[in-house]
PDB file of C-alpha atoms in Angstrom:
ATOM      1  CA  MET A  16      -4.538 -10.855 -22.997  1.00  0.00           C
ATOM      2  CA  ALA A  17      -5.885  -7.760 -21.238  1.00  0.00           C
ATOM      3  CA  THR A  18      -8.706  -9.808 -19.721  1.00  0.00           C
ATOM      4  CA  VAL A  19      -6.186 -12.222 -18.213  1.00  0.00           C
ATOM      5  CA  HIS A  20      -4.123  -9.350 -16.812  1.00  0.00           C
ATOM      6  CA  ILE A  21      -7.211  -7.773 -15.284  1.00  0.00           C
ATOM      7  CA  ALA A  22      -8.164 -11.093 -13.679  1.00  0.00           C
ATOM      8  CA  ILE A  23      -4.647 -11.529 -12.259  1.00  0.00           C
ATOM      9  CA  ALA A  24      -4.614  -7.981 -10.891  1.00  0.00           C
ATOM     10  CA  ASN A  25      -8.107  -8.330  -9.466  1.00  0.00           C
ATOM     11  CA  ASP A  26      -7.131 -11.557  -7.726  1.00  0.00           C
ATOM     12  CA  PHE A  27      -4.036  -9.890  -6.251  1.00  0.00           C
ATOM     13  CA  PHE A  28      -6.021  -6.991  -4.787  1.00  0.00           C
ATOM     14  CA  GLN A  29      -8.719  -9.306  -3.436  1.00  0.00           C
ATOM     15  CA  ARG A  30      -6.074 -11.392  -1.696  1.00  0.00           C
ATOM     16  CA  LEU A  31      -4.446  -8.220  -0.369  1.00  0.00           C
ATOM     17  CA  VAL A  32      -7.740  -7.025   1.114  1.00  0.00           C
ATOM     18  CA  SER A  33      -8.295 -10.438   2.676  1.00  0.00           C
ATOM     19  CA  GLN A  34      -4.788 -10.440   4.183  1.00  0.00           C
ATOM     20  CA  LEU A  35      -5.267  -6.890   5.475  1.00  0.00           C
ATOM     21  CA  GLN A  36      -8.521  -7.887   7.145  1.00  0.00           C
ATOM     22  CA  GLN A  37      -6.722 -10.727   8.930  1.00  0.00           C
ATOM     23  CA  ASP A  38      -3.636  -8.720   9.883  1.00  0.00           C
ATOM     24  CA  LEU A  39      -5.537  -5.681  11.143  1.00  0.00           C
ATOM     25  CA  VAL A  40      -7.855  -7.508  13.525  1.00  0.00           C
ATOM     26  CA  GLY A  41      -7.658  -5.839  16.927  1.00  0.00           C
ATOM     27  CA  LEU A  42      -5.396  -3.017  15.744  1.00  0.00           C
ATOM     28  CA  ALA A  43      -6.130   0.698  15.624  1.00  0.00           C
ATOM     29  CA  GLY A  44      -4.229   3.936  15.293  1.00  0.00           C
ATOM     30  CA  GLU A  45      -0.571   3.982  14.318  1.00  0.00           C
ATOM     31  CA  PRO A  46      -0.051   0.221  14.874  1.00  0.00           C
ATOM     32  CA  ALA A  47      -2.838  -0.451  12.369  1.00  0.00           C
ATOM     33  CA  ILE A  48      -1.434   1.990   9.808  1.00  0.00           C
ATOM     34  CA  SER A  49       2.013   0.466  10.256  1.00  0.00           C
ATOM     35  CA  GLN A  50       0.630  -3.053   9.820  1.00  0.00           C
ATOM     36  CA  PHE A  51      -1.282  -1.954   6.719  1.00  0.00           C
ATOM     37  CA  ALA A  52       1.988  -0.783   5.143  1.00  0.00           C
ATOM     38  CA  LYS A  53       3.892  -3.909   6.196  1.00  0.00           C
ATOM     39  CA  THR A  54       1.199  -6.257   4.885  1.00  0.00           C
ATOM     40  CA  CYS A  55       1.081  -4.458   1.525  1.00  0.00           C
ATOM     41  CA  ARG A  56       4.875  -4.564   1.283  1.00  0.00           C
ATOM     42  CA  GLN A  57       5.111  -8.244   2.216  1.00  0.00           C
ATOM     43  CA  LEU A  58       2.504  -9.491  -0.227  1.00  0.00           C
ATOM     44  CA  ALA A  59       3.745  -7.287  -3.050  1.00  0.00           C
ATOM     45  CA  ALA A  60       7.367  -8.287  -2.480  1.00  0.00           C
ATOM     46  CA  ALA A  61       6.389 -11.945  -2.518  1.00  0.00           C
ATOM     47  CA  GLU A  62       4.540 -11.451  -5.796  1.00  0.00           C
ATOM     48  CA  PHE A  63       6.665  -8.815  -7.484  1.00  0.00           C
ATOM     49  CA  PRO A  64       6.075 -10.072 -11.070  1.00  0.00           C
ATOM     50  CA  ILE A  65       2.338  -9.544 -10.546  1.00  0.00           C
ATOM     51  CA  VAL A  66       3.002  -6.090  -9.093  1.00  0.00           C
ATOM     52  CA  GLN A  67       5.086  -5.238 -12.159  1.00  0.00           C
ATOM     53  CA  LEU A  68       2.207  -6.347 -14.359  1.00  0.00           C
ATOM     54  CA  ILE A  69      -0.192  -4.116 -12.380  1.00  0.00           C
ATOM     55  CA  LEU A  70       2.154  -1.128 -12.443  1.00  0.00           C
ATOM     56  CA  ASN A  71       2.500  -1.480 -16.224  1.00  0.00           C
ATOM     57  CA  MET A  72      -1.241  -1.658 -16.861  1.00  0.00           C
ATOM     58  CA  PRO A  73      -2.764   1.482 -18.406  1.00  0.00           C
ATOM     59  CA  VAL A  74      -4.444   3.641 -15.769  1.00  0.00           C
ATOM     60  CA  ALA A  75      -7.715   3.519 -17.687  1.00  0.00           C
ATOM     61  CA  THR A  76      -7.743  -0.277 -17.342  1.00  0.00           C
ATOM     62  CA  LYS A  77      -7.512   0.026 -13.565  1.00  0.00           C
ATOM     63  CA  ARG A  78     -10.381   2.480 -13.359  1.00  0.00           C
ATOM     64  CA  VAL A  79     -13.230   0.257 -14.523  1.00  0.00           C
ATOM     65  CA  GLY A  80     -15.200  -2.720 -13.292  1.00  0.00           C
ATOM     66  CA  THR A  81     -14.230  -5.166 -10.626  1.00  0.00           C
ATOM     67  CA  LEU A  82     -10.555  -4.206 -10.765  1.00  0.00           C
ATOM     68  CA  ARG A  83     -11.408  -0.656  -9.765  1.00  0.00           C
ATOM     69  CA  GLU A  84     -13.589  -2.002  -6.960  1.00  0.00           C
ATOM     70  CA  SER A  85     -10.757  -4.218  -5.692  1.00  0.00           C
ATOM     71  CA  ILE A  86      -8.235  -1.374  -5.782  1.00  0.00           C
ATOM     72  CA  ASP A  87     -10.727   0.940  -4.080  1.00  0.00           C
ATOM     73  CA  GLN A  88     -11.189  -1.607  -1.284  1.00  0.00           C
ATOM     74  CA  VAL A  89      -7.490  -1.295  -0.441  1.00  0.00           C
ATOM     75  CA  TYR A  90      -7.700   2.512  -0.515  1.00  0.00           C
ATOM     76  CA  HIS A  91     -10.793   2.443   1.701  1.00  0.00           C
ATOM     77  CA  VAL A  92      -9.014   0.340   4.303  1.00  0.00           C
ATOM     78  CA  LEU A  93      -6.256   2.946   4.519  1.00  0.00           C
ATOM     79  CA  GLU A  94      -8.766   5.806   4.558  1.00  0.00           C
ATOM     80  CA  ARG A  95     -10.628   4.193   7.472  1.00  0.00           C
ATOM     81  CA  LEU A  96      -7.369   3.811   9.384  1.00  0.00           C
ATOM     82  CA  LEU A  97      -6.443   7.450   8.788  1.00  0.00           C
ATOM     83  CA  ALA A  98      -9.874   8.982   9.396  1.00  0.00           C
ATOM     84  CA  PRO A  99      -9.655   9.245  13.208  1.00  0.00           C
ATOM     85  CA  PHE A 100      -6.415  11.242  12.939  1.00  0.00           C
ATOM     86  CA  ASN A 101      -7.466  13.817  10.388  1.00  0.00           C
ATOM     87  CA  GLN A 102      -9.881  16.658  10.627  1.00  0.00           C
ATOM     88  CA  ASP A 103      -9.393  17.820   7.077  1.00  0.00           C
ATOM     89  CA  GLU A 104      -9.778  15.920   3.841  1.00  0.00           C
ATOM     90  CA  ALA A 105      -6.789  17.544   2.125  1.00  0.00           C
ATOM     91  CA  HIS A 106      -4.430  16.514   4.932  1.00  0.00           C
ATOM     92  CA  GLN A 107      -5.779  12.959   4.867  1.00  0.00           C
ATOM     93  CA  LEU A 108      -5.130  12.817   1.120  1.00  0.00           C
ATOM     94  CA  VAL A 109      -1.519  13.948   1.616  1.00  0.00           C
ATOM     95  CA  VAL A 110      -0.915  11.382   4.365  1.00  0.00           C
ATOM     96  CA  SER A 111      -2.580   8.618   2.336  1.00  0.00           C
ATOM     97  CA  ARG A 112      -0.431   9.443  -0.689  1.00  0.00           C
ATOM     98  CA  MET A 113       2.709   9.581   1.453  1.00  0.00           C
ATOM     99  CA  ILE A 114       2.081   6.109   2.845  1.00  0.00           C
ATOM    100  CA  ARG A 115       1.154   4.666  -0.554  1.00  0.00           C
ATOM    101  CA  ASN A 116       4.260   6.234  -2.119  1.00  0.00           C
ATOM    102  CA  LEU A 117       6.412   4.762   0.623  1.00  0.00           C
ATOM    103  CA  ILE A 118       4.937   1.302   0.046  1.00  0.00           C
ATOM    104  CA  ILE A 119       5.076   1.404  -3.756  1.00  0.00           C
ATOM    105  CA  GLY A 120       8.554   2.947  -3.826  1.00  0.00           C
ATOM    106  CA  GLU A 121       9.832   0.273  -1.466  1.00  0.00           C
ATOM    107  CA  ILE A 122       8.296  -2.498  -3.540  1.00  0.00           C
ATOM    108  CA  VAL A 123       9.731  -1.182  -6.808  1.00  0.00           C
ATOM    109  CA  HIS A 124      13.217  -0.519  -5.461  1.00  0.00           C
ATOM    110  CA  GLU A 125      13.449  -3.746  -3.507  1.00  0.00           C
ATOM    111  CA  GLY A 126      11.915  -5.792  -6.308  1.00  0.00           C
ATOM    112  CA  THR A 127      14.388  -4.457  -8.845  1.00  0.00           C
ATOM    113  CA  GLY A 128      17.366  -5.085  -6.566  1.00  0.00           C
ATOM    114  CA  ARG A 129      18.197  -1.500  -5.689  1.00  0.00           C
ATOM    115  CA  PHE A 130      18.196  -1.983  -1.910  1.00  0.00           C
ATOM    116  CA  GLN A 131      21.196  -4.292  -1.588  1.00  0.00           C
ATOM    117  CA  ASN A 132      23.367  -2.230   0.765  1.00  0.00           C
ATOM    118  CA  PRO A 133      24.697  -4.596   3.452  1.00  0.00           C
ATOM    119  CA  ALA A 134      24.721  -1.760   6.010  1.00  0.00           C
ATOM    120  CA  MET A 135      20.937  -2.105   6.413  1.00  0.00           C
ATOM    121  CA  SER A 136      18.299  -4.521   5.229  1.00  0.00           C
ATOM    122  CA  ALA A 137      15.477  -3.262   3.057  1.00  0.00           C
ATOM    123  CA  GLU A 138      12.988  -4.306   5.724  1.00  0.00           C
ATOM    124  CA  SER A 139      14.810  -2.379   8.436  1.00  0.00           C
ATOM    125  CA  SER A 140      15.008   0.802   6.373  1.00  0.00           C
ATOM    126  CA  PHE A 141      11.332   0.429   5.410  1.00  0.00           C
ATOM    127  CA  ASN A 142      10.344   0.141   9.056  1.00  0.00           C
ATOM    128  CA  GLN A 143      12.429   3.191   9.933  1.00  0.00           C
ATOM    129  CA  MET A 144      10.966   5.240   7.065  1.00  0.00           C
ATOM    130  CA  LEU A 145       7.476   4.184   8.094  1.00  0.00           C
ATOM    131  CA  ALA A 146       8.151   5.222  11.700  1.00  0.00           C
ATOM    132  CA  LEU A 147       9.406   8.605  10.462  1.00  0.00           C
ATOM    133  CA  ALA A 148       6.314   9.046   8.316  1.00  0.00           C
ATOM    134  CA  LEU A 149       4.041   8.231  11.256  1.00  0.00           C
ATOM    135  CA  THR A 150       5.959  10.630  13.503  1.00  0.00           C
ATOM    136  CA  SER A 151       5.540  13.355  10.888  1.00  0.00           C
ATOM    137  CA  PHE A 152       1.877  12.470  10.694  1.00  0.00           C
ATOM    138  CA  ASP A 153       1.522  12.891  14.480  1.00  0.00           C
ATOM    139  CA  THR A 154       2.908  16.402  14.400  1.00  0.00           C
ATOM    140  CA  GLN A 155       0.597  17.421  11.554  1.00  0.00           C
ATOM    141  CA  SER A 156      -2.670  15.809  12.637  1.00  0.00           C
ATOM    142  CA  GLY A 157      -5.679  17.300  14.298  1.00  0.00           C
TER     143      GLY A 157
END
């Protein structure tokens, strides 16, 4: 069964990278980082059962072979988008983790039905949180 799960996860990350490549064409800077987050959120929300499977996989399983390569491709896209803004590797790591945490947290909470408040849609609050994160990033960068 693990082999099937790895294949499903690998396929998901390959499709995510492909979608990111399409969605990021012609974008740079904050619009590109914002689109990266939105694309990740959209695909993951649409395929939440697969995301749950990935989140429940042992970390060691995700750190070998083609699955690791597929996951790393996603990380490298974000790193390339962040690189022009950061002069120090530690700061880039913090910003990268902040954006990934925002995306993953959103996916988990939305996917499990926790963001049902009629006062604001999950998408609207995500966009506002992302804007706040990027504003924070501006004040801390190079």
